[in-house]
Coordinates of C-alpha atoms and ligand atoms in Angstrom, one line a residue:
M1 CA 107.0 141.1 161.5
T2 CA 103.4 140.1 161.3
D3 CA 102.0 136.5 161.2
L4 CA 101.3 137.0 157.6
D5 CA 105.0 137.8 156.8
T6 CA 106.2 134.8 158.8
L7 CA 103.8 132.5 156.9
R8 CA 104.9 134.2 153.6
D9 CA 108.6 133.5 154.3
H10 CA 107.8 130.0 155.5
L11 CA 105.8 129.0 152.4
L12 CA 108.2 130.6 149.9
A13 CA 111.1 128.9 151.5
A14 CA 109.2 125.6 151.6
A15 CA 108.5 125.9 147.9
A16 CA 111.9 126.9 146.8
E17 CA 113.4 124.1 148.7
A18 CA 111.0 121.3 147.9
P19 CA 113.3 118.4 146.9
A20 CA 110.9 116.7 144.4
L21 CA 107.6 117.1 142.7
D22 CA 105.6 115.2 145.3
S23 CA 106.9 117.3 148.2
L24 CA 106.2 120.4 146.2
E25 CA 102.5 119.2 145.7
A26 CA 102.5 118.7 149.5
V27 CA 103.4 122.4 149.9
R28 CA 100.8 123.4 147.4
V29 CA 98.0 121.6 149.1
G30 CA 99.1 122.8 152.5
A31 CA 98.8 126.4 151.3
L32 CA 96.3 126.5 148.5
G33 CA 94.3 123.4 148.8
K34 CA 90.8 123.4 150.2
Q35 CA 92.0 123.2 153.8
G36 CA 95.2 125.2 152.9
Q37 CA 96.6 128.0 155.1
V38 CA 96.3 130.7 152.6
T39 CA 92.8 129.4 151.5
G40 CA 91.8 129.8 155.2
L41 CA 93.0 133.4 155.2
L42 CA 91.0 134.1 151.9
K43 CA 88.0 132.7 153.6
S44 CA 88.5 134.8 156.7
L45 CA 88.1 137.8 154.6
G46 CA 84.3 137.1 154.4
G47 CA 83.9 137.7 158.2
M48 CA 85.8 140.9 158.5
T49 CA 84.5 144.5 158.6
P50 CA 84.9 146.5 155.4
D51 CA 87.7 148.4 157.0
Q52 CA 89.6 145.2 157.9
R53 CA 89.0 143.7 154.6
Q54 CA 90.4 146.7 152.9
A55 CA 93.6 146.6 154.9
E56 CA 94.0 142.7 154.8
G57 CA 92.5 141.9 151.5
P58 CA 95.5 142.9 149.3
R59 CA 98.0 141.5 151.6
I60 CA 96.3 138.0 151.6
H61 CA 95.8 138.2 147.8
G62 CA 99.4 139.1 147.4
L63 CA 100.3 136.3 149.6
R64 CA 98.4 133.8 147.4
E65 CA 99.9 135.2 144.2
A66 CA 103.4 135.0 145.6
V67 CA 103.0 131.4 146.8
T68 CA 101.4 130.3 143.5
A69 CA 104.4 131.9 141.5
A70 CA 107.0 130.3 143.7
I71 CA 105.4 126.8 143.3
A72 CA 105.2 127.3 139.5
D73 CA 109.0 128.3 139.3
R74 CA 110.0 125.4 141.4
R75 CA 107.9 122.9 139.5
A76 CA 109.5 124.2 136.2
A77 CA 113.0 123.8 137.7
L78 CA 112.3 120.2 139.0
E79 CA 110.7 119.1 135.7
A80 CA 113.7 120.5 133.8
Q81 CA 116.0 118.5 136.1
A82 CA 114.0 115.4 135.7
L83 CA 114.2 115.6 131.9
G84 CA 117.9 116.2 132.1
R85 CA 118.3 113.1 134.2
R86 CA 116.3 111.0 131.7
L87 CA 118.1 112.2 128.7
A88 CA 121.4 111.6 130.4
S89 CA 120.5 108.1 131.6
E90 CA 118.3 106.6 128.8
R91 CA 119.8 105.0 125.5
L92 CA 118.0 103.9 122.5
D93 CA 120.1 101.8 120.1
L94 CA 118.6 102.1 116.6
T95 CA 121.3 100.1 114.9
L96 CA 120.7 96.6 113.6
P97 CA 123.5 94.1 113.3
V98 CA 124.7 94.2 109.6
D99 CA 124.6 90.9 107.6
L100 CA 127.6 91.5 105.5
A101 CA 126.7 88.7 103.1
P102 CA 122.9 89.1 102.5
P103 CA 121.7 86.4 100.2
G104 CA 120.1 88.4 97.5
R105 CA 122.3 89.9 94.8
V106 CA 121.8 92.9 92.6
H107 CA 121.5 92.0 88.9
P108 CA 124.1 93.3 86.7
V109 CA 121.5 95.4 84.7
S110 CA 120.3 97.1 87.8
Q111 CA 123.8 97.7 89.0
V112 CA 124.8 99.3 85.5
M113 CA 121.6 101.4 85.6
D114 CA 122.6 102.7 89.1
E115 CA 126.0 103.3 87.7
L116 CA 124.6 105.3 84.9
A117 CA 122.4 107.5 87.2
E118 CA 125.3 108.2 89.4
I119 CA 127.6 109.3 86.4
F120 CA 125.0 111.4 84.7
A121 CA 123.6 112.9 87.8
D122 CA 127.1 114.4 88.3
L123 CA 126.8 115.9 84.8
G124 CA 123.5 117.4 85.6
F125 CA 121.2 115.0 83.9
A126 CA 117.9 114.0 85.5
V127 CA 116.4 110.5 85.0
A128 CA 113.2 110.3 82.8
S129 CA 110.8 107.4 82.0
G130 CA 108.1 106.6 79.6
P131 CA 105.6 103.7 79.1
E132 CA 106.7 100.4 77.7
I133 CA 103.6 100.1 75.8
E134 CA 103.9 103.1 73.6
D135 CA 101.8 104.6 70.7
D136 CA 103.0 104.5 67.2
W137 CA 103.2 108.3 67.2
H138 CA 105.8 108.5 70.1
N139 CA 107.8 105.4 69.0
F140 CA 108.1 106.2 65.3
T141 CA 106.3 109.2 63.8
A142 CA 107.4 111.9 66.2
L143 CA 111.0 110.5 65.7
N144 CA 110.8 111.2 62.0
I145 CA 110.2 107.4 61.1
P146 CA 107.1 107.8 58.9
D147 CA 104.9 104.8 58.1
V148 CA 106.7 103.8 54.9
H149 CA 110.1 104.2 56.5
P150 CA 112.2 101.2 56.1
A151 CA 113.5 101.8 59.7
R152 CA 110.2 100.5 60.9
A153 CA 110.9 97.2 59.4
M154 CA 114.5 97.1 61.0
H155 CA 112.9 97.2 64.4
D156 CA 111.0 93.9 64.3
T157 CA 108.4 95.4 66.4
F158 CA 105.8 93.8 68.6
Y159 CA 102.5 95.3 67.8
C160 CA 99.6 95.2 70.3
E161 CA 96.0 94.4 69.4
R162 CA 94.1 97.5 68.4
T163 CA 91.9 97.5 71.4
V164 CA 93.9 99.2 74.1
P165 CA 92.4 99.6 77.6
A166 CA 92.2 103.3 78.6
R167 CA 93.5 104.3 81.9
T168 CA 90.8 103.8 84.5
D169 CA 92.5 102.6 87.7
G170 CA 94.8 105.5 87.9
D171 CA 97.4 103.7 90.0
G172 CA 100.1 104.2 87.4
Q173 CA 101.5 100.9 88.2
S174 CA 100.0 98.1 86.2
P175 CA 101.1 97.6 82.5
S176 CA 97.8 98.6 81.1
S177 CA 97.9 102.1 82.9
N178 CA 101.2 102.6 81.2
V179 CA 99.0 103.6 78.4
G180 CA 97.8 107.2 78.9
A181 CA 94.1 107.9 78.3
A182 CA 95.0 110.6 75.8
D183 CA 97.2 108.2 73.8
A184 CA 94.5 105.7 73.6
G185 CA 92.2 108.3 72.6
R186 CA 94.4 109.1 69.7
G187 CA 93.4 105.7 68.3
E188 CA 97.1 104.9 67.4
R189 CA 98.3 101.5 67.0
M190 CA 100.1 100.4 70.3
V191 CA 103.5 98.8 70.3
L192 CA 105.9 97.5 72.8
R193 CA 108.5 100.3 72.4
T194 CA 111.4 99.2 70.2
H195 CA 113.8 101.8 71.8
T196 CA 113.9 104.3 74.6
S197 CA 113.9 107.2 72.0
P198 CA 110.2 107.9 72.5
V199 CA 111.1 109.2 75.9
Q200 CA 113.0 112.1 74.0
I201 CA 109.6 113.1 72.8
R202 CA 107.9 112.8 76.2
A203 CA 110.6 114.8 77.9
M204 CA 110.5 117.6 75.2
M205 CA 106.8 117.8 75.3
D206 CA 106.8 117.7 79.2
G207 CA 109.3 120.2 80.2
P208 CA 110.4 123.5 78.7
P209 CA 114.0 123.5 77.7
P210 CA 116.9 123.5 78.6
L211 CA 116.7 119.6 79.2
R212 CA 119.2 117.2 80.2
V213 CA 117.9 113.7 80.8
I214 CA 118.7 110.1 80.6
A215 CA 116.1 107.4 80.3
P216 CA 117.0 103.8 81.1
G217 CA 114.5 101.2 80.6
R218 CA 113.2 98.0 79.0
V219 CA 112.6 97.8 75.3
Y220 CA 111.2 95.0 73.0
R221 CA 112.1 93.5 69.6
S222 CA 111.3 90.1 68.1
D223 CA 114.8 88.8 68.2
W224 CA 116.7 85.8 69.8
D225 CA 120.3 84.8 69.7
A226 CA 123.4 84.9 72.0
T227 CA 123.3 88.7 72.0
H228 CA 119.7 89.5 71.3
T229 CA 116.6 88.8 73.5
P230 CA 113.0 89.9 72.8
M231 CA 113.4 92.2 75.9
F232 CA 116.5 94.1 76.6
H233 CA 117.6 97.4 78.1
Q234 CA 118.5 100.6 76.7
V235 CA 119.6 104.1 78.0
E236 CA 118.7 107.2 76.0
G237 CA 120.4 110.5 76.6
L238 CA 119.1 113.8 75.5
V239 CA 120.2 117.4 75.9
I240 CA 118.3 120.3 74.5
D241 CA 119.5 123.9 74.9
R242 CA 120.7 126.8 72.9
D243 CA 124.0 126.5 71.0
I244 CA 124.4 122.9 71.6
H245 CA 126.9 121.3 69.0
L246 CA 128.7 118.0 68.2
G247 CA 131.6 119.1 70.5
H248 CA 129.2 118.8 73.5
L249 CA 128.0 115.3 72.4
K250 CA 131.5 114.0 72.0
W251 CA 132.8 115.4 75.4
T252 CA 129.6 114.0 77.2
L253 CA 130.1 110.6 75.6
E254 CA 133.8 110.6 76.4
T255 CA 133.3 111.6 79.9
F256 CA 130.4 109.1 80.5
L257 CA 132.5 106.2 79.1
K258 CA 135.7 106.9 80.8
A259 CA 133.8 107.2 84.2
F260 CA 131.8 104.1 83.3
F261 CA 134.7 101.7 82.3
E262 CA 136.8 103.4 84.9
R263 CA 139.7 103.8 82.5
D264 CA 141.4 107.1 81.2
D265 CA 142.4 105.3 78.0
I266 CA 139.1 105.1 76.5
V267 CA 139.2 106.3 72.9
L268 CA 136.1 107.2 70.8
R269 CA 135.6 107.3 67.1
L270 CA 132.7 109.0 65.7
R271 CA 131.6 107.4 62.5
P272 CA 129.1 109.0 60.1
S273 CA 125.7 107.1 60.2
Y274 CA 122.1 107.4 59.6
F275 CA 119.2 107.6 62.1
P276 CA 115.9 109.1 61.1
F277 CA 115.8 111.3 64.3
T278 CA 119.3 112.8 64.1
E279 CA 121.1 114.9 61.7
P280 CA 124.0 114.6 61.5
S281 CA 124.1 111.0 62.9
A282 CA 127.1 109.2 64.3
E283 CA 127.9 105.7 65.5
V284 CA 130.3 105.6 68.2
D285 CA 133.1 103.1 68.3
V286 CA 135.3 102.4 71.2
G287 CA 138.8 101.3 71.0
W288 CA 139.9 98.0 72.4
H289 CA 143.3 96.2 73.2
L290 CA 144.0 92.5 73.7
D291 CA 144.6 91.3 77.3
K292 CA 145.4 87.7 77.6
G293 CA 143.6 86.9 74.4
R294 CA 140.5 88.9 75.4
R295 CA 139.3 92.2 74.1
R296 CA 139.3 94.8 76.7
L297 CA 138.1 98.4 76.2
G298 CA 140.7 101.0 76.2
G299 CA 143.6 101.7 73.7
Q300 CA 143.0 101.4 70.1
E301 CA 144.3 98.2 68.6
G302 CA 140.9 97.7 67.2
W303 CA 137.4 99.3 67.3
M304 CA 133.9 98.0 68.3
E305 CA 130.6 99.7 67.7
L306 CA 129.0 100.8 70.9
L307 CA 126.2 103.3 70.4
G308 CA 124.1 105.6 68.2
S309 CA 123.9 109.2 68.6
G310 CA 123.6 112.5 66.7
M311 CA 122.2 116.1 66.7
V312 CA 118.4 115.9 67.4
H313 CA 116.7 116.3 63.9
P314 CA 114.9 119.7 63.6
R315 CA 111.9 117.8 62.6
V316 CA 111.8 116.0 65.8
I317 CA 112.2 119.2 67.7
A318 CA 109.3 120.7 65.8
A319 CA 107.1 117.7 66.4
C320 CA 107.4 118.4 70.0
G321 CA 106.1 121.9 69.7
L322 CA 109.5 123.6 70.0
D323 CA 111.2 126.0 67.6
P324 CA 114.3 124.4 66.0
A325 CA 115.8 127.7 65.3
E326 CA 115.8 128.5 69.0
W327 CA 116.6 125.1 70.3
Q328 CA 119.2 122.4 69.4
G329 CA 120.4 119.3 71.1
F330 CA 122.1 115.9 70.9
A331 CA 120.9 112.5 71.8
F332 CA 122.3 108.9 72.0
G333 CA 121.1 105.6 72.8
V334 CA 123.1 102.6 74.0
G335 CA 122.3 99.1 75.2
V336 CA 122.6 98.7 79.0
D337 CA 122.9 94.9 78.7
R338 CA 125.7 95.3 76.4
L339 CA 127.5 97.9 78.6
A340 CA 127.1 95.3 81.4
M341 CA 128.4 92.6 79.1
L342 CA 131.5 94.6 78.1
K343 CA 132.3 95.8 81.7
Y344 CA 131.8 92.6 83.6
G345 CA 132.8 90.2 80.9
M346 CA 129.7 88.1 79.9
D347 CA 129.5 86.7 76.3
D348 CA 125.9 85.5 76.4
L349 CA 122.9 87.8 76.9
R350 CA 120.3 85.1 77.4
P351 CA 121.2 84.0 81.0
F352 CA 120.6 87.7 82.0
F353 CA 117.0 87.0 81.9
E354 CA 116.8 83.3 82.9
A355 CA 116.5 84.0 86.7
D356 CA 119.2 81.3 87.5
G357 CA 120.4 81.9 91.1
R358 CA 123.8 80.5 90.2
W359 CA 124.4 83.0 87.5
T360 CA 123.2 85.9 89.7
R361 CA 125.3 84.8 92.6
H362 CA 128.3 84.7 90.2
Y363 CA 127.6 87.9 88.3
G364 CA 125.5 89.9 90.9
F365 CA 126.5 92.5 93.2
S366 CA 126.1 93.2 96.9
A367 CA 123.1 95.1 97.9
L368 CA 125.3 97.1 100.3
D369 CA 127.7 98.0 97.5
L370 CA 126.1 101.0 96.0
P371 CA 128.0 102.6 93.1
T372 CA 129.3 106.0 93.8
L373 CA 131.7 108.2 91.9
S374 CA 133.8 108.9 94.8
G375 CA 133.8 105.3 96.3
G376 CA 134.3 103.5 92.9
L377 CA 131.5 102.4 90.8
S378 CA 132.0 98.7 90.9
A379 CA 134.4 98.4 93.9
Ligands
DAH401 N1 117.0 104.4 69.1 C1 118.2 103.9 68.5 C2 118.0 102.3 68.3 O1 117.4 101.8 69.2 C3 119.4 104.2 69.1 C4 119.8 105.7 69.0 C5 120.4 106.1 68.0 C6 119.3 106.5 69.9 C7 120.9 107.4 67.7 C8 119.6 107.9 69.7 C9 120.5 108.2 68.8 O2 119.1 108.8 70.7 O3 120.7 109.6 68.7 O4 118.6 101.8 67.6

């Protein structure tokens, strides 16, 4: 065994057995550092005869490579060990203690809208929206309510002044930016939308059918009494597809109302009616029964009118650029506040919008109590 072999065995063993990164570094400096043993040998090559160099060169270079590799292997092993120890010993607790009674309450209208989204998502409906400052065309004309139509008078519309700011800020948030530049360019009279039905038009013009959407949101009419406020909420439903018929409408409404009121004994009665944007049109009544002198939904001791619906009028489908011979659908519209009043037992709509904390504490919901179909909508 030559000196070189002895040195090689010694250095490889020292590297392999180094107990920690700092002792491994000492091995490296001792062998490969400026004053290191291997470095010294490499330098000595310079003073050798060509014959000696030819014989010793490969052995010394081989020694350097072997030591370098042994140190790299040991470093990787020691680093892996260190990481393993850190992972085993360190703990980061990301949980916060939960305040089970946070002070804020979820307003019943928000709660009901969440419930609606949950129910209709399960039926494959997406949630659509449209501007609250709407143009006359979307709110009326495209829905087959022409200028002279008496339905316009029925809506007690809030009209905006003719000058409508075109969208320039582009943030999509402020009320004025609800008004699309294209809409303003049309030079239409702008209105506060009187119903969520214009979202039908926007949904049909936006996306190619088949479509299944609900559109919950604020609507406005000049009205004020115990069950009418100038701003209130509706949810629109729209399905456009091939071969859609009244049976789909009835099944969807029945499934929705049973899930919403969390009762299996909900009975519907479709009563022929008239809306300009549907043909045929039906008003939907829901059966009630008396419970301790109070009307409760379910059963059929009596009927109360709940919502409007029908098969989308071919003229409305055509106004959106679709071929009514190919595409049919149904639509419905219902008051969200009314749904909340019926489900949670309020008789007066006005306090909904008076921002009285006592009312909200009484009728509101816990923010932690998200409505889910599996967990109970209003548990
Ligand atoms: N937009 C109607 C209203 O506010 C409600 C309505 C009736 C909506 C029938 C519909 C429908 O989609 O098919 O009075």
